[in-house]
Amino acid sequence: MRLTENLNGIWDFSYFGDDKPGYPFATTEVLCVPGCYDLMEPYCGKRGYAVYKRQVFTGGLVDLFIDGAGLDGEVFCDGKSVGVLKYAYLPEHIIFDAGKEGCHEIAIVLCNKYNEVFEPYFDFHGYGGIYGDVTLTRIPADYIHSVMISTEDYLTGKLRVRASAANNFSGKAELIFDTGYSTCAEFADGAMDVEVTLPEFKLWSEKTPNLHTLTIKTATDEVTETFGIRQIKLDGRNILINGEKIKLVGFNRHESHPEIGAAMPPQLIAADLRMLKNGGFNYIRGSHYAQRKTMLDLCDKMGIYVWEETLGWDFKAPKLHSPEFQAAQLDQAGKLTVSSFNHPCIIIKGYLNENESEKEETRVIIKAVYDKIRSIDPHTPITFASNRYEKCVCTDIVDIVAMNPYPGWYDSKHGCTSTNDNVKPRLKELSEAMPKDKPFLITEIGAEALLGFRDPLKTYWSEEYQAELLKECVEYALDNDDCAGISIWHFADTRSYVSGPHIFGRARGFNNKGILSEYRQPKMAWYTVKELLKNKKAK
Ligand code: ADA
């Protein structure tokens, strides 16, 4: 049995601005973990280094788990660097030897300055802080890690179980399922890869979110993983879960709150998900980064389909083609694929949102990241969301064609005013231009609307205009078999630019295309789309 200690709570803290702090880390005040320091006075909006530190009573080999932090950082134990955090939001396990049993200082040095993978032009705010839970687990020398359980056949309960164990561990392992079924397997040179057919099992889907657990026991270690049995298949334009055709209807969602930033507590994440599920929606595109374990656990349990993607936004040449950047993309794609592998809610893996996919040379990175994910995950459909539409030359590489069209907003030729009723024709035209043998998803679509701006003339930025536009878009997705689903841009208004040229299209510094305000107050479109779903389902 592993012993895990939750390290959330009060940590010592100091903000250092431009100066990278060195050991011993002097701290002057306290802050709470999880939390974003750049939302706290007097550091609001500042970009620089900060240290969180605390004492822990521990010893030997330990696994420090951080459920997302940003924008990047380094972890120290008693002043010695034990690991780095390179990608904002990515849940990370930092494994190190804490030394003798006793009191040790854990310090997390964070920096919220923009970096190679989080650029200042991204249309979402880059928060500095620890976004999720921090736990510390004592582990043995031959510890088990990277357990990956995939469904090979949903009809028979055939599973593939892969795991690694440190120290090139070789030896017996017991596999014990929650159903009571158990079997034996072997680790050889630190790796195990077996097929198991579970005699009694329940399938996972949006409507039946049944979960199972698998405990892997060796002579020295024992880990338990939660997973779901479900199989995703693509058939022409359709996405099938356990043989049944599904239609994805939901939202893009940022992990963001005006006062808490990216460190949303579980209650607030659950409130978002309940609102979505109770509203009749079944899907979230986790734009544009790794999702916290807490969020994925909730989606697993509540039955909500998730598209998860790597951190990124509109990367362009020459960066897109630089070897360093490409190496970082492969690295984060690999880490993300392993870290969220067992969540049945993830049915699509995405990367490189809105890249320059109209250029032939971009195919290299698109193919390389696809292959990296596929080398770890043999089954989950992989794709990227494109805004290059008919010009995109990379749709043959990916499994699903995903487009972010904005008829009626950026594309004003295809609006939905009384004189321009062209939203559905544009979606049809786009769909018809895409390969027929792959599912077609509308990954982003929407319009800005300022909460409270009601206008009978349905002017742009009014709640009425947004409601009318989204009704057209969702109706298209529901009524047309050529479209496997839609994720509205987006769930709630999200803090974006604070200054700089882009803010002029972002009233209040927020991306206001939320169907809810940043405090989750519904705009008119929320009721319109909810009603539409209810009526369609009733038919
Ligand atoms: C893009 C992008 C989103 C958001 C959106 C918008 O499609 O992927 O992150 O910025 O545009 O609101 O303009």
XYZ file of C-alpha atoms and ligand atoms in Angstrom:
552
model
C 0.000 0.000 0.000
C 1.294 3.426 -0.878
C 0.978 6.262 1.612
C -0.164 9.543 0.125
C -0.199 12.881 1.903
C -2.212 15.799 0.570
C -0.044 18.935 0.627
C -2.797 21.431 -0.217
C -3.121 24.309 2.204
C -0.931 27.096 3.485
C 2.573 27.374 1.998
C 5.294 29.988 2.589
C 5.589 32.321 -0.368
C 7.663 35.100 -1.904
C 7.446 36.979 -5.166
C 10.804 37.824 -6.756
C 9.895 39.658 -9.967
C 12.638 39.440 -12.593
C 15.250 37.896 -10.290
C 15.409 34.127 -10.362
C 15.554 33.096 -6.700
C 18.335 30.859 -5.420
C 18.644 28.595 -2.394
C 18.084 29.268 0.475
C 14.680 30.488 -0.672
C 13.705 33.443 1.468
C 9.966 33.674 1.959
C 8.154 36.632 3.408
C 4.494 35.696 3.494
C 1.990 32.862 3.042
C -0.332 31.857 0.185
C -2.635 28.936 -0.385
C -2.119 25.932 -2.654
C -3.876 25.557 -5.078
C -3.914 29.234 -6.037
C -2.752 31.800 -8.578
C -0.384 34.392 -7.135
C -0.858 36.846 -9.961
C -4.489 37.384 -8.982
C -3.480 38.414 -5.454
C -2.613 41.977 -4.508
C 0.083 43.310 -4.804
C 1.092 40.878 -7.601
C -2.004 41.277 -9.758
C -1.019 41.097 -13.396
C 2.725 41.002 -12.660
C 4.970 38.586 -14.510
C 7.961 37.157 -12.694
C 9.384 34.477 -10.417
C 7.740 33.246 -7.225
C 8.535 30.562 -4.663
C 6.111 28.336 -2.770
C 7.759 26.278 -0.040
C 6.825 24.103 2.928
C 8.239 21.447 5.222
C 7.210 17.808 4.895
C 8.033 14.867 7.097
C 9.155 12.170 4.713
C 12.119 10.139 3.474
C 13.310 7.809 0.715
C 11.865 7.740 -2.773
C 8.792 9.923 -3.216
C 6.385 10.966 -5.974
C 5.342 14.609 -5.788
C 2.228 15.022 -7.909
C 1.218 18.502 -9.075
C -2.166 18.613 -10.829
C -1.163 21.496 -13.094
C 0.865 24.667 -12.562
C 2.029 27.580 -14.656
C 3.512 28.923 -16.594
C 6.685 26.935 -15.923
C 8.782 26.004 -12.934
C 11.287 23.898 -11.081
C 10.922 21.747 -7.979
C 13.536 21.592 -5.226
C 14.004 19.328 -2.235
C 16.282 20.809 0.418
C 17.667 23.155 -2.217
C 18.463 20.435 -4.763
C 16.651 20.597 -8.099
C 14.541 17.454 -8.516
C 12.414 18.232 -11.568
C 11.022 20.809 -13.950
C 7.520 21.855 -14.976
C 7.647 22.849 -18.633
C 4.065 22.925 -19.810
C 1.380 24.986 -18.094
C -1.614 22.895 -16.940
C 0.066 19.504 -17.485
C -0.328 17.244 -14.420
C 3.212 16.121 -13.495
C 4.770 13.446 -11.293
C 8.163 14.538 -9.928
C 9.970 11.501 -8.560
C 13.018 11.957 -6.330
C 14.919 10.646 -3.356
C 14.068 12.789 -0.343
C 16.948 11.321 1.668
C 16.804 10.376 5.324
C 13.523 10.110 7.186
C 12.813 13.515 8.682
C 11.799 17.074 7.890
C 12.526 18.219 4.340
C 11.851 21.443 2.482
C 9.892 21.203 -0.750
C 10.081 24.359 -2.844
C 8.298 25.035 -6.121
C 9.807 27.941 -8.040
C 7.359 29.192 -10.644
C 7.649 31.791 -13.354
C 4.658 33.274 -15.136
C 6.683 35.053 -17.820
C 5.690 33.926 -21.277
C 7.850 31.164 -22.678
C 8.439 29.052 -25.792
C 5.169 27.164 -25.445
C 3.001 29.887 -23.886
C 3.146 33.005 -26.042
C 1.815 36.451 -25.056
C -0.536 36.520 -28.039
C -2.552 33.475 -26.867
C -6.237 34.390 -26.523
C -6.411 33.184 -22.906
C -4.733 34.527 -19.826
C -1.535 32.840 -18.645
C -1.853 32.501 -14.873
C 1.072 32.031 -12.501
C 0.523 29.587 -9.679
C -0.306 26.052 -8.664
C -3.587 25.201 -10.350
C -4.440 21.858 -8.751
C -3.824 19.466 -5.874
C -0.315 18.682 -4.667
C 0.258 15.269 -3.114
C 3.313 13.377 -1.902
C 3.466 9.589 -2.069
C 6.195 7.355 -0.710
C 7.192 4.790 -3.320
C 9.515 1.780 -3.299
C 12.670 1.541 -5.468
C 10.906 -0.762 -7.972
C 7.874 1.491 -8.190
C 5.190 0.862 -10.796
C 4.384 3.744 -13.134
C 2.691 4.557 -16.456
C -0.132 2.053 -16.127
C -2.187 2.129 -19.328
C -5.374 0.113 -19.702
C -7.063 0.054 -23.090
C -10.234 -1.620 -24.316
C -9.442 -4.019 -27.143
C -12.955 -5.404 -27.521
C -15.962 -3.909 -25.778
C -18.124 -6.941 -26.540
C -15.951 -9.463 -24.713
C -14.236 -7.244 -22.146
C -10.808 -7.809 -23.677
C -8.322 -5.339 -22.221
C -4.654 -4.609 -22.794
C -2.722 -3.679 -19.663
C 0.674 -2.043 -20.000
C 2.826 -0.819 -17.144
C 6.396 0.081 -16.361
C 8.361 -0.515 -13.195
C 11.533 1.267 -12.156
C 14.931 -0.351 -11.684
C 14.256 -2.682 -14.643
C 12.133 -4.689 -12.256
C 11.483 -8.272 -13.325
C 9.051 -10.426 -11.416
C 5.484 -11.459 -10.810
C 2.508 -9.129 -10.652
C -1.003 -9.794 -9.499
C -3.799 -8.020 -11.378
C -6.901 -7.599 -9.243
C -10.070 -6.042 -10.611
C -12.874 -4.434 -8.593
C -15.204 -7.171 -9.843
C -13.241 -9.723 -7.821
C -11.545 -11.221 -10.877
C -7.770 -11.578 -10.617
C -4.970 -12.956 -12.757
C -1.169 -13.047 -12.863
C 1.326 -11.298 -15.135
C 5.074 -10.711 -15.284
C 7.270 -7.649 -15.462
C 10.379 -8.258 -17.572
C 13.114 -5.610 -17.630
C 10.729 -3.057 -16.197
C 7.851 -3.629 -18.627
C 4.572 -5.506 -18.604
C 2.207 -5.820 -21.580
C -0.635 -8.330 -21.257
C -4.132 -8.969 -22.524
C -6.829 -9.783 -20.012
C -10.437 -10.659 -20.684
C -12.554 -9.507 -17.797
C -15.406 -11.999 -17.274
C -17.935 -9.603 -15.808
C -17.845 -5.961 -16.702
C -19.934 -2.891 -17.315
C -19.459 -0.567 -20.248
C -18.676 3.131 -19.913
C -20.523 5.727 -21.983
C -22.092 9.126 -21.526
C -25.357 7.465 -20.483
C -23.782 4.695 -18.383
C -20.606 6.086 -16.833
C -19.555 2.801 -15.196
C -15.995 2.673 -13.953
C -13.736 -0.217 -12.952
C -10.513 -0.387 -10.969
C -7.410 -2.476 -11.471
C -4.884 -3.022 -8.707
C -1.421 -4.153 -9.778
C 0.556 -5.775 -6.987
C 4.214 -6.769 -7.105
C 6.435 -7.960 -4.270
C 7.186 -4.345 -3.314
C 4.535 -2.063 -4.797
C 0.788 -1.772 -5.255
C -1.078 0.753 -7.395
C -4.756 1.115 -8.205
C -5.982 2.712 -11.439
C -9.532 3.666 -12.303
C -10.573 3.060 -15.920
C -13.611 2.550 -18.091
C -14.389 -0.049 -20.729
C -15.458 1.601 -23.945
C -14.419 1.437 -27.560
C -14.314 4.298 -30.029
C -14.678 3.513 -33.716
C -14.895 5.814 -36.706
C -17.119 4.815 -39.574
C -17.231 7.243 -42.477
C -18.623 10.475 -41.070
C -19.703 8.824 -37.813
C -18.161 8.421 -34.363
C -19.284 5.260 -32.590
C -18.928 4.490 -28.900
C -19.452 0.809 -28.121
C -20.979 0.362 -31.555
C -23.486 3.175 -31.129
C -23.400 6.332 -33.213
C -23.030 9.463 -31.101
C -23.518 13.162 -31.729
C -21.235 15.421 -29.712
C -22.947 18.595 -28.528
C -21.164 20.839 -26.112
C -18.647 23.546 -25.513
C -15.066 24.586 -25.562
C -14.136 25.347 -21.993
C -11.272 27.220 -20.378
C -10.244 26.441 -16.803
C -10.688 30.027 -15.794
C -12.479 32.187 -13.290
C -12.044 35.957 -12.894
C -11.009 35.764 -9.242
C -9.493 32.295 -8.987
C -7.889 32.024 -12.403
C -6.849 28.530 -13.425
C -6.966 27.184 -9.864
C -10.695 26.484 -9.852
C -11.733 24.393 -6.841
C -13.505 21.056 -7.516
C -16.858 22.524 -6.466
C -16.726 25.129 -9.217
C -15.546 22.679 -11.869
C -18.340 20.318 -10.834
C -20.853 23.188 -10.960
C -19.820 23.902 -14.579
C -20.129 20.252 -15.517
C -23.501 19.825 -13.811
C -24.851 22.861 -15.605
C -23.670 21.431 -18.925
C -24.930 17.914 -18.299
C -28.274 19.024 -16.896
C -28.644 21.365 -19.866
C -28.643 18.319 -22.178
C -25.055 18.683 -23.470
C -22.609 15.768 -23.563
C -19.215 17.111 -24.587
C -16.338 19.417 -23.722
C -13.380 20.399 -25.819
C -10.721 21.135 -23.234
C -9.242 24.092 -25.047
C -6.279 24.586 -25.307
C -4.218 22.525 -22.862
C -4.024 19.472 -20.617
C -7.019 18.977 -18.342
C -6.562 18.627 -14.611
C -7.005 15.173 -13.088
C -9.887 16.543 -11.006
C -11.706 17.679 -14.121
C -11.198 14.366 -15.930
C -12.230 12.357 -12.863
C -15.468 14.339 -12.764
C -16.125 13.822 -16.494
C -15.461 10.078 -16.100
C -17.943 9.836 -13.265
C -20.591 12.133 -14.712
C -20.437 10.773 -18.254
C -19.157 13.686 -20.316
C -17.109 13.146 -23.484
C -13.865 15.112 -23.641
C -11.490 16.254 -26.365
C -8.167 16.865 -24.656
C -5.374 18.768 -26.373
C -1.791 19.887 -25.895
C -0.981 23.440 -24.870
C -0.807 25.722 -27.871
C -2.515 28.415 -29.883
C -1.947 29.536 -33.446
C 1.756 28.692 -33.654
C 3.274 29.953 -36.875
C 6.383 29.560 -39.005
C 9.319 29.802 -38.489
C 8.707 28.565 -34.942
C 6.458 25.733 -36.089
C 9.376 24.302 -38.045
C 12.199 24.811 -35.571
C 13.751 21.581 -34.233
C 13.593 22.794 -30.597
C 9.917 23.676 -30.857
C 9.120 20.381 -32.573
C 10.972 18.440 -29.882
C 8.965 20.242 -27.186
C 5.681 19.456 -28.975
C 6.558 15.773 -29.180
C 7.630 15.775 -25.553
C 4.409 17.357 -24.273
C 2.211 15.224 -26.543
C 3.896 12.091 -25.193
C 3.573 13.172 -21.570
C -0.061 14.164 -21.973
C -0.967 10.904 -23.695
C 0.439 8.845 -20.836
C -0.858 11.042 -18.027
C -4.542 10.954 -18.994
C -4.566 7.564 -20.729
C -7.004 5.780 -18.417
C -9.779 8.355 -18.461
C -12.598 6.863 -20.532
C -14.096 10.332 -20.957
C -11.288 11.290 -23.367
C -12.479 10.196 -26.779
C -10.434 12.558 -28.951
C -6.849 13.741 -28.625
C -5.999 17.099 -30.143
C -2.902 19.205 -30.707
C -1.617 22.407 -32.329
C -4.883 24.360 -32.450
C -5.173 26.480 -35.598
C -1.715 25.861 -37.012
C -0.644 26.826 -40.536
C -2.183 23.722 -42.019
C -2.618 25.356 -45.421
C 1.152 25.086 -45.959
C 2.759 21.883 -47.242
C 5.747 22.230 -44.878
C 3.444 22.083 -41.832
C 2.679 18.448 -42.654
C 5.984 17.450 -41.059
C 5.057 18.548 -37.526
C 1.414 17.519 -37.932
C 2.492 13.996 -38.882
C 5.229 13.811 -36.240
C 2.895 14.712 -33.339
C 0.215 12.386 -34.696
C 2.740 9.521 -34.817
C 4.014 10.305 -31.330
C 0.519 10.086 -29.816
C -0.335 7.006 -31.881
C 2.870 5.235 -30.761
C 1.538 5.341 -27.186
C -2.204 5.252 -27.733
C -3.240 2.778 -30.428
C -6.939 3.597 -30.439
C -8.103 7.112 -29.591
C -8.895 9.303 -32.628
C -6.326 12.094 -33.064
C -6.786 15.443 -34.764
C -6.225 19.210 -34.617
C -8.719 22.048 -34.981
C -8.146 24.076 -38.130
C -9.142 27.551 -39.256
C -7.690 27.067 -42.719
C -10.924 25.423 -43.938
C -10.889 24.475 -47.639
C -7.213 25.451 -47.836
C -6.102 22.922 -45.193
C -3.691 20.372 -46.732
C -3.336 18.119 -43.682
C -6.759 16.492 -43.319
C -5.419 13.213 -44.709
C -3.003 12.850 -41.765
C -5.556 12.949 -38.958
C -8.528 10.722 -38.050
C -11.215 13.387 -37.703
C -11.618 16.612 -39.661
C -12.131 19.422 -37.164
C -12.874 22.968 -38.269
C -13.291 26.261 -36.391
C -15.508 28.268 -38.742
C -16.956 31.546 -37.544
C -19.792 32.322 -39.985
C -21.528 35.435 -38.776
C -18.573 36.669 -36.824
C -15.077 36.769 -38.321
C -16.651 35.591 -41.547
C -19.301 38.306 -41.897
C -20.178 37.172 -45.427
C -22.079 34.300 -43.831
C -24.035 35.950 -41.018
C -27.532 35.402 -39.689
C -29.051 38.869 -39.791
C -32.382 39.478 -41.515
C -30.470 40.329 -44.689
C -27.879 37.570 -44.432
C -29.190 34.119 -43.649
C -26.143 32.154 -44.637
C -24.863 30.220 -41.653
C -26.237 26.815 -42.548
C -25.307 27.110 -46.245
C -21.729 27.931 -45.228
C -21.541 24.935 -42.880
C -22.896 22.678 -45.606
C -20.389 24.063 -48.107
C -17.506 23.490 -45.686
C -18.657 20.005 -44.796
C -18.977 19.061 -48.472
C -15.439 20.239 -49.182
C -14.047 17.882 -46.538
C -13.103 14.203 -46.987
C -16.220 12.018 -46.927
C -14.516 9.126 -45.165
C -13.761 10.920 -41.894
C -16.015 12.409 -39.225
C -16.471 16.149 -39.579
C -16.587 18.152 -36.348
C -17.382 21.812 -35.884
C -14.835 22.458 -33.159
C -15.441 26.170 -32.642
C -18.220 28.501 -33.660
C -19.841 31.491 -31.988
C -20.144 35.217 -31.538
C -19.280 37.747 -28.857
C -22.162 38.897 -26.636
C -21.960 41.225 -23.677
C -24.162 40.068 -20.822
C -27.014 42.535 -20.455
C -26.633 44.065 -23.911
C -30.132 43.357 -25.178
C -31.022 44.848 -28.518
C -34.139 44.314 -30.654
C -32.034 45.189 -33.727
C -29.862 42.144 -32.967
C -26.705 44.159 -33.368
C -23.386 42.333 -33.213
C -22.273 41.926 -29.547
C -25.925 41.710 -28.410
C -27.300 38.659 -26.594
C -29.968 38.401 -29.282
C -27.444 38.109 -32.104
C -25.426 35.449 -30.315
C -28.577 33.465 -29.492
C -29.795 33.554 -33.077
C -26.417 32.582 -34.501
C -25.856 29.679 -32.098
C -29.355 28.368 -32.748
C -28.531 28.113 -36.457
C -25.196 26.415 -35.778
C -26.479 23.840 -33.289
C -29.528 23.119 -35.443
C -27.174 22.370 -38.341
C -25.143 19.943 -36.251
C -28.238 18.195 -34.916
C -30.064 17.931 -38.226
C -27.204 16.847 -40.480
C -25.711 13.389 -40.503
C -22.578 14.687 -42.209
C -21.619 16.415 -38.963
C -20.509 14.327 -35.963
C -20.776 17.154 -33.505
C -20.282 20.708 -32.420
C -18.459 22.460 -29.612
C -19.669 26.017 -29.263
C -16.993 28.636 -28.675
C -17.345 28.831 -25.683
C -18.766 27.883 -22.296
C -18.028 30.996 -20.230
C -16.437 34.380 -20.875
C -12.732 34.005 -20.203
C -10.049 36.464 -19.202
C -7.752 37.067 -22.110
C -5.519 40.042 -22.903
C -4.729 42.682 -20.308
C -2.999 45.031 -22.738
C -1.446 44.971 -26.218
C -3.039 45.361 -29.636
C -5.324 42.308 -29.394
C -7.327 43.760 -26.508
C -9.218 46.018 -28.900
C -11.305 43.038 -30.035
C -11.735 41.803 -26.474
C -14.050 44.120 -24.518
C -13.090 44.213 -20.804
C -10.041 42.047 -21.610
C -12.303 38.988 -21.869
C -13.129 36.692 -24.734
C -16.882 37.386 -24.523
C -18.118 34.557 -26.711
C -19.211 32.661 -23.598
C -22.784 31.402 -23.586
C -22.412 32.239 -19.885
C -20.645 35.187 -18.313
C -17.350 34.664 -16.472
C -19.455 34.234 -13.299
C -21.590 31.659 -15.105
C -24.657 33.879 -15.489
C -26.578 32.627 -18.542
C -26.907 34.797 -21.604
C -29.981 34.498 -23.827
C -28.219 31.932 -26.052
C -27.946 29.469 -23.151
C -31.734 29.210 -22.894
C -32.200 29.203 -26.674
C -29.777 26.340 -27.296
C -30.964 24.360 -24.268
C -34.553 24.625 -25.465
C -33.526 23.558 -28.948
C -31.839 20.439 -27.570
C -34.850 19.614 -25.415
C -37.239 19.911 -28.327
C -35.074 17.859 -30.689
C -34.705 15.110 -28.083
C -38.460 15.106 -27.438
C -39.126 14.425 -31.153
C -9.947 30.775 -32.323
C -9.225 30.136 -31.149
C -9.913 30.359 -29.832
C -10.463 31.764 -29.723
C -11.383 32.063 -30.878
C -11.905 33.488 -30.867
O -10.731 29.956 -33.013
O -9.005 28.766 -31.336
O -9.018 30.092 -28.793
O -9.405 32.652 -29.699
O -10.661 31.931 -32.080
O -12.696 33.805 -29.977
O -11.491 34.286 -31.706
